[in-house]
mmCIF file of C-alpha atoms and ligand atoms in Angstrom:
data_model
loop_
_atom_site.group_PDB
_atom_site.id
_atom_site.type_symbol
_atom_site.label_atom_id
_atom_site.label_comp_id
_atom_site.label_asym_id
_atom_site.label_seq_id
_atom_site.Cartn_x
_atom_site.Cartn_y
_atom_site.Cartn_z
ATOM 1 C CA UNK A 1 -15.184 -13.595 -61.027
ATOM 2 C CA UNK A 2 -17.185 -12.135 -63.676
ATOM 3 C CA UNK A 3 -18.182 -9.285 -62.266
ATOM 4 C CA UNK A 4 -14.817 -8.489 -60.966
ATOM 5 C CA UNK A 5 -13.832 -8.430 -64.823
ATOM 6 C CA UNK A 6 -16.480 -6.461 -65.819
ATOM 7 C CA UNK A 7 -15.607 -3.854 -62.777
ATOM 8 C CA UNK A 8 -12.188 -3.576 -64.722
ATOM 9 C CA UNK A 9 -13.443 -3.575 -68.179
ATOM 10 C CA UNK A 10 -15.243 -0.676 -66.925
ATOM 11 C CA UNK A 11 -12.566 1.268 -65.667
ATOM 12 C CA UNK A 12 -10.191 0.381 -68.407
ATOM 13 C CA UNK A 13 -13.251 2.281 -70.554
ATOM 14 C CA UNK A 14 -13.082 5.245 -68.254
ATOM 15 C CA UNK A 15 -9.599 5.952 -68.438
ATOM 16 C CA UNK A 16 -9.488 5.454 -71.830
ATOM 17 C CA UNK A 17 -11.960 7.600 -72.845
ATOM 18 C CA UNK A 18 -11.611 10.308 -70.373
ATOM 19 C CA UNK A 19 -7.787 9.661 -69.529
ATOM 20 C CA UNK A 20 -6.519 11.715 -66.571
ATOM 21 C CA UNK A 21 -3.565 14.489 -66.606
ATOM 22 C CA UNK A 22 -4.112 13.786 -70.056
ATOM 23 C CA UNK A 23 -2.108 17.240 -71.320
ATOM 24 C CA UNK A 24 1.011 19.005 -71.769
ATOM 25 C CA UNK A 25 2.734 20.001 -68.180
ATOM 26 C CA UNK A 26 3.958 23.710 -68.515
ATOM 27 C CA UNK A 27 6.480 24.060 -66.207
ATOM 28 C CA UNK A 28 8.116 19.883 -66.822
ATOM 29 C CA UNK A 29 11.101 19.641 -66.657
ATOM 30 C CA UNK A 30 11.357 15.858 -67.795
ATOM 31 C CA UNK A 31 9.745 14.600 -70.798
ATOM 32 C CA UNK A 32 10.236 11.717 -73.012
ATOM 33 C CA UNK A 33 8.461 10.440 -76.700
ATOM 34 C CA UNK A 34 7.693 6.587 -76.794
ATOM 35 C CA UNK A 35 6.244 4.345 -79.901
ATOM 36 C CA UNK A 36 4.707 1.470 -79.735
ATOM 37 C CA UNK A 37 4.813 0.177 -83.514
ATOM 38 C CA UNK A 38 3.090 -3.550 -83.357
ATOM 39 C CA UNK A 39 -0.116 -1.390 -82.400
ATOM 40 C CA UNK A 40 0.548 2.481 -83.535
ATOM 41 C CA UNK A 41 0.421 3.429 -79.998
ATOM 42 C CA UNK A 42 2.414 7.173 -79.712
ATOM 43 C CA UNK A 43 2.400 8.871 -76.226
ATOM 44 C CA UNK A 44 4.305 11.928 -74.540
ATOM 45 C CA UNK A 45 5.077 12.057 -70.962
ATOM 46 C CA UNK A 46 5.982 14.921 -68.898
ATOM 47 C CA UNK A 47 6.897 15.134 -65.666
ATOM 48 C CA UNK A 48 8.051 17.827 -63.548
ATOM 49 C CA UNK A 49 10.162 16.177 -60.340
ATOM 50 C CA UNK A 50 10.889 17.841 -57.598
ATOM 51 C CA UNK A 51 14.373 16.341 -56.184
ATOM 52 C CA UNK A 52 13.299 12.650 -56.102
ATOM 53 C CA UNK A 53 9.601 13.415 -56.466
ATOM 54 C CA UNK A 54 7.320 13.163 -59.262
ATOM 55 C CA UNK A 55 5.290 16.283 -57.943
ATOM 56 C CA UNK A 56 3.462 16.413 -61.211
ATOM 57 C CA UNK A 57 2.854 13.996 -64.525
ATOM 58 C CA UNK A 58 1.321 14.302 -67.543
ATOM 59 C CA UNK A 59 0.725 13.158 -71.262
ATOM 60 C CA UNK A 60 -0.179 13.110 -75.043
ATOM 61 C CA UNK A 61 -0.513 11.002 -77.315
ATOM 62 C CA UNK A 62 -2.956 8.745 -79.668
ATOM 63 C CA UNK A 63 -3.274 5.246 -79.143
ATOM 64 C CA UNK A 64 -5.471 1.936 -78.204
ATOM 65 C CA UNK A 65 -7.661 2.015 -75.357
ATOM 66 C CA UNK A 66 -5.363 -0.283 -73.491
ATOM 67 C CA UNK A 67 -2.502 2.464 -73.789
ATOM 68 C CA UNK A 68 -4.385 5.347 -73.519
ATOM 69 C CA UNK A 69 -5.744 3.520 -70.132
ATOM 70 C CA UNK A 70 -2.916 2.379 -69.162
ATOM 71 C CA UNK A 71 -1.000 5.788 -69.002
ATOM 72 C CA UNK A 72 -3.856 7.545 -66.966
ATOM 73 C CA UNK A 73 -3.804 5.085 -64.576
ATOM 74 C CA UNK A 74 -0.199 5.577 -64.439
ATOM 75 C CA UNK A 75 -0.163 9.137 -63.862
ATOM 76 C CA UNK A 76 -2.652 8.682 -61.291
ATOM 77 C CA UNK A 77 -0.572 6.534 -58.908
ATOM 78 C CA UNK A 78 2.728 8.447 -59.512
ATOM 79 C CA UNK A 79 1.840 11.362 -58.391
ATOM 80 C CA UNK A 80 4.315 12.348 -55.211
ATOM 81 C CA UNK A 81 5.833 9.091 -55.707
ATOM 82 C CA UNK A 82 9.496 8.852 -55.409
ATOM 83 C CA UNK A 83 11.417 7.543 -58.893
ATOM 84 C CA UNK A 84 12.123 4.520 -56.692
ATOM 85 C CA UNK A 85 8.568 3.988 -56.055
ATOM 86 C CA UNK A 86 8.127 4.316 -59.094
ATOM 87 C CA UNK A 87 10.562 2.155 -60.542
ATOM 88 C CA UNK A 88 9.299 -0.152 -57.882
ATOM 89 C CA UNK A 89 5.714 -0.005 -59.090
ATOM 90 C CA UNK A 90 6.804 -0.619 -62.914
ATOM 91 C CA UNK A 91 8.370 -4.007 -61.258
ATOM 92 C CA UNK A 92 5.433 -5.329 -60.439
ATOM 93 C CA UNK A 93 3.161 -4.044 -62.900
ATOM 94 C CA UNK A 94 5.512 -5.299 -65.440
ATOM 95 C CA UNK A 95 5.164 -8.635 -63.477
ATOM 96 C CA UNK A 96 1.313 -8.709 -63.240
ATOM 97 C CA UNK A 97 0.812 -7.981 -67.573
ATOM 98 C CA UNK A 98 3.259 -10.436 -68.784
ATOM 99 C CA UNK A 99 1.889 -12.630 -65.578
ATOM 100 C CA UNK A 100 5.198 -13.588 -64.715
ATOM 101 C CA UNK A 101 6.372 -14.679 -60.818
ATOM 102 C CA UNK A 102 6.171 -11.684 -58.970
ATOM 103 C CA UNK A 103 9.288 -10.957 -56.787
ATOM 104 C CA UNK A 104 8.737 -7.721 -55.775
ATOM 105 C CA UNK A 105 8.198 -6.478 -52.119
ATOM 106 C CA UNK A 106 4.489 -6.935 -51.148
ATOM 107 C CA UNK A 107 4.917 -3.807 -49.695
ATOM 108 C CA UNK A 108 4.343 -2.473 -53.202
ATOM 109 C CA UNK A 109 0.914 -1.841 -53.534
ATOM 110 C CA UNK A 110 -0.321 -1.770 -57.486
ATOM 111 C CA UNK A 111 -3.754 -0.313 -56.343
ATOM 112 C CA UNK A 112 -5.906 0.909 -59.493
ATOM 113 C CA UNK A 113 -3.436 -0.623 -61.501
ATOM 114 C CA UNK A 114 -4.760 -4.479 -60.549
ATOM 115 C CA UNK A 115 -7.753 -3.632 -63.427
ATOM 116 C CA UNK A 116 -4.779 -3.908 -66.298
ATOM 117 C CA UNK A 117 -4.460 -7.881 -64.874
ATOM 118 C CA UNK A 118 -5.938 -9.537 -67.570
ATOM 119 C CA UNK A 119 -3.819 -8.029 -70.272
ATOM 120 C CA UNK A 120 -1.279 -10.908 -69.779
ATOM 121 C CA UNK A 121 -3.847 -12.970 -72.192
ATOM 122 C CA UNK A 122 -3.549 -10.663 -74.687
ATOM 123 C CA UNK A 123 0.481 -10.679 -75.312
ATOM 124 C CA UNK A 124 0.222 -8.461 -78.218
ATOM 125 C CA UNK A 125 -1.145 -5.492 -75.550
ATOM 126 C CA UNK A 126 1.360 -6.131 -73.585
ATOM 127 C CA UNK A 127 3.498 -3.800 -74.849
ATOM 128 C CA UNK A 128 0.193 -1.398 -75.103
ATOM 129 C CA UNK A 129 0.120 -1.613 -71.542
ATOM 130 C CA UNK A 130 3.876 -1.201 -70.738
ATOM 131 C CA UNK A 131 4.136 2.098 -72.986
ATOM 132 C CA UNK A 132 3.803 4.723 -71.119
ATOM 133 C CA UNK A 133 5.996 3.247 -68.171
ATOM 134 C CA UNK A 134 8.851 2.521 -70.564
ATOM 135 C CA UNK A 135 8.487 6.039 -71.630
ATOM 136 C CA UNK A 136 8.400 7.055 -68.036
ATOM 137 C CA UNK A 137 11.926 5.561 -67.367
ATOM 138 C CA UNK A 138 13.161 7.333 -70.607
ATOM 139 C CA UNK A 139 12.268 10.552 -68.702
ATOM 140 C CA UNK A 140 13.595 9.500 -65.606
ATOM 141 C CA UNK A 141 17.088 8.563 -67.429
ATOM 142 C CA UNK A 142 17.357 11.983 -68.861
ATOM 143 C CA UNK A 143 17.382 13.322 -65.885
ATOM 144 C CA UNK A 144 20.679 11.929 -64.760
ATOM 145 C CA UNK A 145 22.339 13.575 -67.531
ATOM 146 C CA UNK A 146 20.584 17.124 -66.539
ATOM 147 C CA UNK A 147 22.333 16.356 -63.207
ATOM 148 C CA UNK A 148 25.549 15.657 -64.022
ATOM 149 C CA UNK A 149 25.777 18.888 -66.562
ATOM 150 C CA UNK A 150 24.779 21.111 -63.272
HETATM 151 ZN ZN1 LIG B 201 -2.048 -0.340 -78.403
#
């Protein structure tokens, strides 16, 4: 068990210190600000989605290791994800940090994700953790009012 902890510990480290897509997206044409003030945690997202596809993600921002980890690993499994996968995916990762029941479809598969487990005995980084996708959704959202003004 240990060593499975310290395998996540160690990529939790990784993404936080060299966190992927970690930059401004030129040609986005979502984007959303989120602030995480229990921990100071700031973060950018920007997405640029292609119908229903998130073709390409990325972000700024200054934070903890847990967020800064937490929103690489994010834009690494939503890339060509669907928002409904995605919204799917939040589900369940949502589920797995506050290490509540987990209804979701097994289908759903959290991959890399799984190393952000043991944040649910840490509530305080929960919300460290859940960042990024609650700025995510923000971005999403907007969208719907880009639609309807087409
Ligand atoms: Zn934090």
């Amino acid at each position: 068990m240990s060593g499975l902890t310290d395998l996540y510990q160690e990529v939790i480290v990784d993404h936080g210190q060299r966190p992927r897509n970690f930059h401004k997206l030129k040609d986005a044409n979502l984007s959303a600000e989120g602030f995480n003030p229990l921990c100071g945690d700031r973060i950018t997202i920007y997405l640029r989605l292609d119908g229903n596809v998130i073709k390409d993600i990325g972000f700024e921002g200054e934070g903890c290791a847990i967020s800064k980890a937490s929103s690489s690993l994010m834009t690494v499994s939503l890339k060509n994800k669907t928002k409904t996968d995605a919204k799917a995916l939040f589900q369940k990762f949502h589920s797995m940090v506050k290490g509540e029941p987990d209804n979701s479809s097994h289908a759903i598969d959290l991959g890399k994700l799984v190393v952000l487990s043991g944040v649910k005995e840490y509530p305080v980084r929960v919300k460290c953790a859940t960042l990024a996708w609650h700025t995510l959704l923000a971005a999403l959202e907007a969208q719907k009012e880009v639609v309807s003004t087409e």
